[in-house]
Amino acid sequence: MSTIRFKAIEKSFERKPLPIEAGVKRSEIYGANVFNEQVMRQVMSKEAFNSVISAIEGGVKIDRKLADEIAAAMKNWAMTKGATHYTHWFQPLTGATAEKHDSFFEPINNSQAVEKFGGSQLVQQEPDASSFPHGGIRNTFEARGYTAWDPTSPAFVYGTTLCIPTVFVSYTGEALDNKAPLLRALQAIDNAATEVARYFDKSVTKVNATLGWEQEYFLIDKALAFSRPDIVLAGRTLLGHSPAKGQQLDDHYFGSIPDRVLSFMRDLENDCVKLGIPVKTRHNEVAPNQFELAPLFEEANLAVDHNSLLMDLMDKTADKHNFKVLFHEKPFVGVNGSGKHNNWSLATNNGTNLLSPGTTPTKNLQFLTFFINTIKAVHDNEELIRASVASATNDHRLGSNEAPPAIVSVFIGSQLTKVLDELEDVSKGKLSPQEKTDLKLNVVGKIPEILLDNTDRNRTSCFAFTGNKFELRAVGSKSNCARPMTVLNTIVAKQLMEFKKEVDTLIEKKKLKKDEAIFNVLREYIKASKKIRFEGDGYSEAWVKEAQKRGLSNSKSTPEALKAAISKKAIDLYEEMKVMNSVEIKARHEIELEEYAHKVQIEGRVLGDIARNHVIPTAIRYQNTLIENVKGLKEVFGNDFKKLAPEQLDLIEEISNHISEINSKVNFMIEERKNANKLEKAQLKAEAYCEKVLPYFEQIRYHCDKLELLVDDTLWPLTKYRELLFTK
Ligand code: ADP
Ligand code: MG
């Protein structure tokens, strides 16, 4: 084993789990570092408290004087938690979170100072964050970017900093972040869903989208991870032969959690709980050293913030425990990658889950209304959903027989399929009394019963109904959930608006009763959205063919998938729903393409480097040993040596062949990179990286991995898969 590898492995074996904090009751520390309603009630005047609540519930602007009071209360509370600084915490289009810390501390003269934090600092900041991607927005408009307080997501103390969740917008109001469009989409779905929910319950005044994400990740010993330049720079392995044992025995899945990992998880969960992230489940995932963490669901904006915060916290906690956490969707070939299922539903202010069948026919008609409208929305906008999960890293996962394919389809299970089939036969116009009774008793009335024992689960579907929510499974583990959540809520909002219009028209013009009108519109939706429904095996070749026949999109790569995000249809939709204007849409598209090209470029450089500087020199060293050996044999045995050393001679030749293949492929790849870099248009550049550069990765890797199998293990410099994946 090479010294680098040996040292890393030795270090990883020395590591002991950090001690676990004993006996903390989670319920007692829950939200301890969050400036939540309960705290606000205690530390502010009634007037200030009410103004925050009206801002949260109705978007009412907070009066300047009250903002000062709120800021002071926030600062005083945060200082009791050890905070010395504050930051506007935001989510720029890099997908990560950003912070710029300012201290409360402010000298008033040479010898005196105070801790200060006023309303204006709370409400708005102008960070000099000009290096974040902006897709041209800030050139075209105004260089300044502002962060503005989002009171719907409570402030929290993280380390020694008071973090205030904010949106990040340009001077002219264009969104430069992930949160602003999400908040607008959530407003749109609130408006549209509330109107529709009021058909069934007049007391509904607000509808919240809910999100419960499930975060998958890998944990690798820090020393081992840092011994691999590809993991350090690209977050994944660019080469490495698969180990003799992978995940075929399924012995990791739901298995007992190793002590070191458990100690990491407990530490992480304690911090999560203090930050108000309601973490609930943890378990081993399918691949070795792969795990999952899932919280209880929350209002979508808060859930997105919590996921972003969690990823940051995981990074830090892993470091403390001498691990490196990998969020990449496909860090290792040959074993499963990681995703982030987004469970989504709609909840009213009365606490009703609109995607949960109820106990009465009315409740069930309400369920069917939201259920069918969601399916119709996905049917009409499947390409947009695909675009919302597209990234260079997620391309390695979608469609590789472990994650949903790049084709979007909806799975609802056999029982609900039957219900929709029956509803499809509802007569046009007025319903006969017999039909009404029938629907009430046999179709709508039966739903809760059948769902209770509906154990239908289809893991191969992209968008599956799972009893009382839909689960979008195509989201990448590294993604910010805001992107898919913005799309999903926007398309369903638009759909619900259409629905309302159609039902009202039938009621007014055709004089139908409300229920009749609803049945009539739903019937047409069921017919119109059939092609998106698929109950079979989403991983199969047959489905790819069938989907093509149905006219569903199947964009395998990000540059192709992203086209849907700037189609006229998408721009019209976003503008109508006031989620994004065309400048924001085009800027985002540009940023996503650039990010794609950059990612492939970085990986290409790293791969070229490793192949040339690590693999080839090592192969040559080993080849030299073989040559020495052959020379020695020739010295001893004279011309008979050939009979004695056929393997050595073959190996020498084989190694030469691999080396020359690697060399020429790396050269070609570099040429293609140069060509790609010359292209000005983001679309063309991304396509060139995808179609011309990327294909070399696999070819280069193939020969490197072959060499890994041939070369003396004591010489091989890169930590091997078995070491990365099976060290605990
Ligand atoms: P699995 O998908 O692994 O079988 P569950 O069905 O128990 O697991 O739920 C997975 C996730 O669904 C959890 O994170 C949970 O918070 C979320 N979830 C449950 N109900 C809702 C809901 N109404 N809205 C959004 N997410 C939900
Ligand atoms: Mg799930």
CSV table of C-alpha atoms in Angstrom, one decimal, residues 386-555:
chain,number,residue,atom,x,y,z
A,386,ARG,CA,-37.9,17.8,-15.1
A,387,ALA,CA,-36.1,21.1,-15.6
A,388,SER,CA,-36.5,22.0,-11.9
A,389,VAL,CA,-34.4,19.0,-10.8
A,390,ALA,CA,-31.7,19.2,-13.6
A,391,SER,CA,-28.1,19.7,-12.6
A,392,ALA,CA,-24.7,18.3,-13.7
A,393,THR,CA,-24.6,16.2,-10.6
A,394,ASN,CA,-28.2,14.9,-10.7
A,395,ASP,CA,-27.7,13.8,-14.3
A,396,HIS,CA,-25.6,10.9,-13.0
A,397,ARG,CA,-28.5,9.6,-11.0
A,398,LEU,CA,-31.7,10.2,-13.0
A,399,GLY,CA,-32.4,7.3,-15.3
A,400,SER,CA,-29.7,5.0,-14.0
A,401,ASN,CA,-32.0,2.3,-12.6
A,402,GLU,CA,-31.9,3.3,-9.0
A,403,ALA,CA,-33.7,6.7,-9.2
A,404,PRO,CA,-36.7,7.7,-11.2
A,405,PRO,CA,-36.0,8.0,-14.9
A,406,ALA,CA,-35.6,11.3,-16.6
A,407,ILE,CA,-39.3,10.8,-17.6
A,408,VAL,CA,-41.8,12.4,-15.4
A,409,SER,CA,-44.9,10.3,-14.6
A,410,VAL,CA,-47.5,10.0,-11.8
A,411,PHE,CA,-48.2,6.9,-9.8
A,412,ILE,CA,-51.4,6.7,-7.9
A,413,GLY,CA,-51.9,3.0,-7.1
A,414,SER,CA,-54.5,0.5,-8.3
A,415,GLN,CA,-57.3,1.6,-5.9
A,416,LEU,CA,-57.3,5.2,-6.9
A,417,THR,CA,-56.9,4.3,-10.6
A,418,LYS,CA,-60.2,2.4,-10.2
A,419,VAL,CA,-61.8,5.5,-8.6
A,420,LEU,CA,-60.6,7.7,-11.5
A,421,ASP,CA,-61.8,5.1,-14.0
A,422,GLU,CA,-65.3,5.3,-12.5
A,423,LEU,CA,-65.3,9.0,-12.4
A,424,GLU,CA,-64.4,9.1,-16.0
A,425,ASP,CA,-67.8,7.7,-16.8
A,426,VAL,CA,-69.8,10.4,-15.0
A,427,SER,CA,-72.4,11.8,-17.4
A,428,LYS,CA,-72.1,15.1,-19.0
A,429,GLY,CA,-74.1,18.0,-17.6
A,430,LYS,CA,-76.7,17.3,-14.9
A,431,LEU,CA,-76.5,14.0,-13.0
A,432,SER,CA,-79.5,11.8,-12.5
A,433,PRO,CA,-80.6,11.2,-8.9
A,434,GLN,CA,-79.5,7.6,-9.2
A,435,GLU,CA,-76.0,8.6,-10.4
A,436,LYS,CA,-75.7,11.1,-7.5
A,437,THR,CA,-76.5,8.4,-5.0
A,438,ASP,CA,-74.2,6.0,-6.7
A,439,LEU,CA,-71.3,8.4,-6.7
A,440,LYS,CA,-71.9,9.2,-3.1
A,441,LEU,CA,-72.1,5.7,-1.9
A,442,ASN,CA,-69.9,3.7,-4.2
A,443,VAL,CA,-67.2,6.0,-5.5
A,444,VAL,CA,-66.6,9.1,-3.4
A,445,GLY,CA,-67.9,7.5,-0.2
A,446,LYS,CA,-65.5,4.6,-0.4
A,447,ILE,CA,-62.1,6.3,-0.6
A,448,PRO,CA,-61.0,6.3,3.0
A,449,GLU,CA,-61.8,2.7,3.4
A,450,ILE,CA,-59.8,1.6,0.4
A,451,LEU,CA,-56.8,3.8,1.1
A,452,LEU,CA,-56.4,2.5,4.5
A,453,ASP,CA,-55.2,-0.8,3.2
A,454,ASN,CA,-53.7,0.6,0.1
A,455,THR,CA,-50.1,-0.6,0.5
A,456,ASP,CA,-49.3,0.2,-3.1
A,457,ARG,CA,-45.8,1.6,-3.3
A,458,ASN,CA,-43.9,2.1,-6.5
A,459,ARG,CA,-40.3,3.2,-5.9
A,460,THR,CA,-39.6,3.6,-9.6
A,461,SER,CA,-42.0,6.5,-10.1
A,462,CYS,CA,-41.0,10.1,-10.3
A,463,PHE,CA,-44.1,11.5,-8.7
A,464,ALA,CA,-46.0,9.1,-6.5
A,465,PHE,CA,-49.1,9.5,-4.4
A,466,THR,CA,-48.4,7.9,-1.0
A,467,GLY,CA,-51.7,8.0,0.9
A,468,ASN,CA,-52.0,11.6,1.9
A,469,LYS,CA,-49.3,13.4,-0.1
A,470,PHE,CA,-47.3,13.3,-3.3
A,471,GLU,CA,-43.7,12.4,-3.3
A,472,LEU,CA,-41.4,14.0,-5.9
A,473,ARG,CA,-38.5,11.6,-6.0
A,474,ALA,CA,-36.3,13.1,-8.7
A,475,VAL,CA,-34.9,15.9,-6.6
A,476,GLY,CA,-31.1,15.5,-6.2
A,477,SER,CA,-29.5,15.2,-2.7
A,478,LYS,CA,-27.5,18.3,-3.3
A,479,SER,CA,-30.3,20.5,-4.6
A,480,ASN,CA,-32.0,23.4,-2.9
A,481,CYS,CA,-35.6,22.2,-2.6
A,482,ALA,CA,-36.8,25.7,-3.5
A,483,ARG,CA,-36.4,25.1,-7.2
A,484,PRO,CA,-38.7,22.1,-7.6
A,485,MET,CA,-41.1,23.5,-4.9
A,486,THR,CA,-41.4,26.8,-6.8
A,487,VAL,CA,-42.3,24.9,-10.0
A,488,LEU,CA,-44.7,22.5,-8.3
A,489,ASN,CA,-46.6,25.1,-6.4
A,490,THR,CA,-46.8,27.4,-9.4
A,491,ILE,CA,-48.2,24.8,-11.8
A,492,VAL,CA,-50.7,23.6,-9.3
A,493,ALA,CA,-51.8,27.1,-8.5
A,494,LYS,CA,-52.3,27.9,-12.1
A,495,GLN,CA,-54.3,24.6,-12.5
A,496,LEU,CA,-56.5,25.4,-9.6
A,497,MET,CA,-57.3,28.8,-11.0
A,498,GLU,CA,-58.3,27.3,-14.3
A,499,PHE,CA,-60.4,24.8,-12.4
A,500,LYS,CA,-62.2,27.4,-10.4
A,501,LYS,CA,-63.0,29.4,-13.6
A,502,GLU,CA,-64.4,26.3,-15.3
A,503,VAL,CA,-66.5,25.2,-12.4
A,504,ASP,CA,-67.9,28.7,-11.9
A,505,THR,CA,-68.8,28.9,-15.6
A,506,LEU,CA,-70.7,25.7,-15.4
A,507,ILE,CA,-72.6,26.8,-12.3
A,508,GLU,CA,-73.5,30.2,-13.8
A,509,LYS,CA,-74.0,29.4,-17.5
A,510,LYS,CA,-75.2,25.8,-17.4
A,511,LYS,CA,-77.0,26.2,-14.1
A,512,LEU,CA,-75.4,23.1,-12.7
A,513,LYS,CA,-75.2,22.4,-9.0
A,514,LYS,CA,-71.7,22.9,-7.5
A,515,ASP,CA,-71.0,19.2,-7.1
A,516,GLU,CA,-72.3,18.4,-10.6
A,517,ALA,CA,-70.0,21.1,-12.0
A,518,ILE,CA,-67.0,19.8,-10.1
A,519,PHE,CA,-67.7,16.2,-11.3
A,520,ASN,CA,-68.0,17.5,-14.9
A,521,VAL,CA,-64.7,19.3,-14.8
A,522,LEU,CA,-62.8,16.6,-13.0
A,523,ARG,CA,-64.1,14.0,-15.6
A,524,GLU,CA,-62.5,16.0,-18.4
A,525,TYR,CA,-59.3,16.4,-16.4
A,526,ILE,CA,-59.0,12.7,-15.9
A,527,LYS,CA,-59.4,12.1,-19.6
A,528,ALA,CA,-57.0,14.8,-20.5
A,529,SER,CA,-54.2,13.8,-18.2
A,530,LYS,CA,-54.2,10.1,-18.7
A,531,LYS,CA,-50.9,9.9,-20.5
A,532,ILE,CA,-48.9,11.1,-17.4
A,533,ARG,CA,-50.2,8.2,-15.3
A,534,PHE,CA,-48.0,5.1,-15.2
A,535,GLU,CA,-48.3,2.3,-12.7
A,536,GLY,CA,-45.6,0.0,-14.1
A,537,ASP,CA,-41.8,-0.3,-13.7
A,538,GLY,CA,-40.3,3.1,-14.3
A,539,TYR,CA,-36.8,1.6,-14.7
A,540,SER,CA,-37.7,-0.7,-17.6
A,541,GLU,CA,-36.8,-0.2,-21.2
A,542,ALA,CA,-40.4,-0.9,-22.1
A,543,TRP,CA,-41.5,2.3,-20.2
A,544,VAL,CA,-38.9,4.4,-22.1
A,545,LYS,CA,-40.5,3.2,-25.4
A,546,GLU,CA,-44.1,3.6,-24.1
A,547,ALA,CA,-43.3,7.1,-22.8
A,548,GLN,CA,-42.0,8.1,-26.1
A,549,LYS,CA,-45.2,6.8,-27.8
A,550,ARG,CA,-47.2,8.9,-25.3
A,551,GLY,CA,-45.2,12.0,-26.3
A,552,LEU,CA,-43.6,12.5,-22.8
A,553,SER,CA,-40.3,14.2,-22.7
A,554,ASN,CA,-37.2,12.3,-21.8
A,555,SER,CA,-34.4,14.8,-21.4
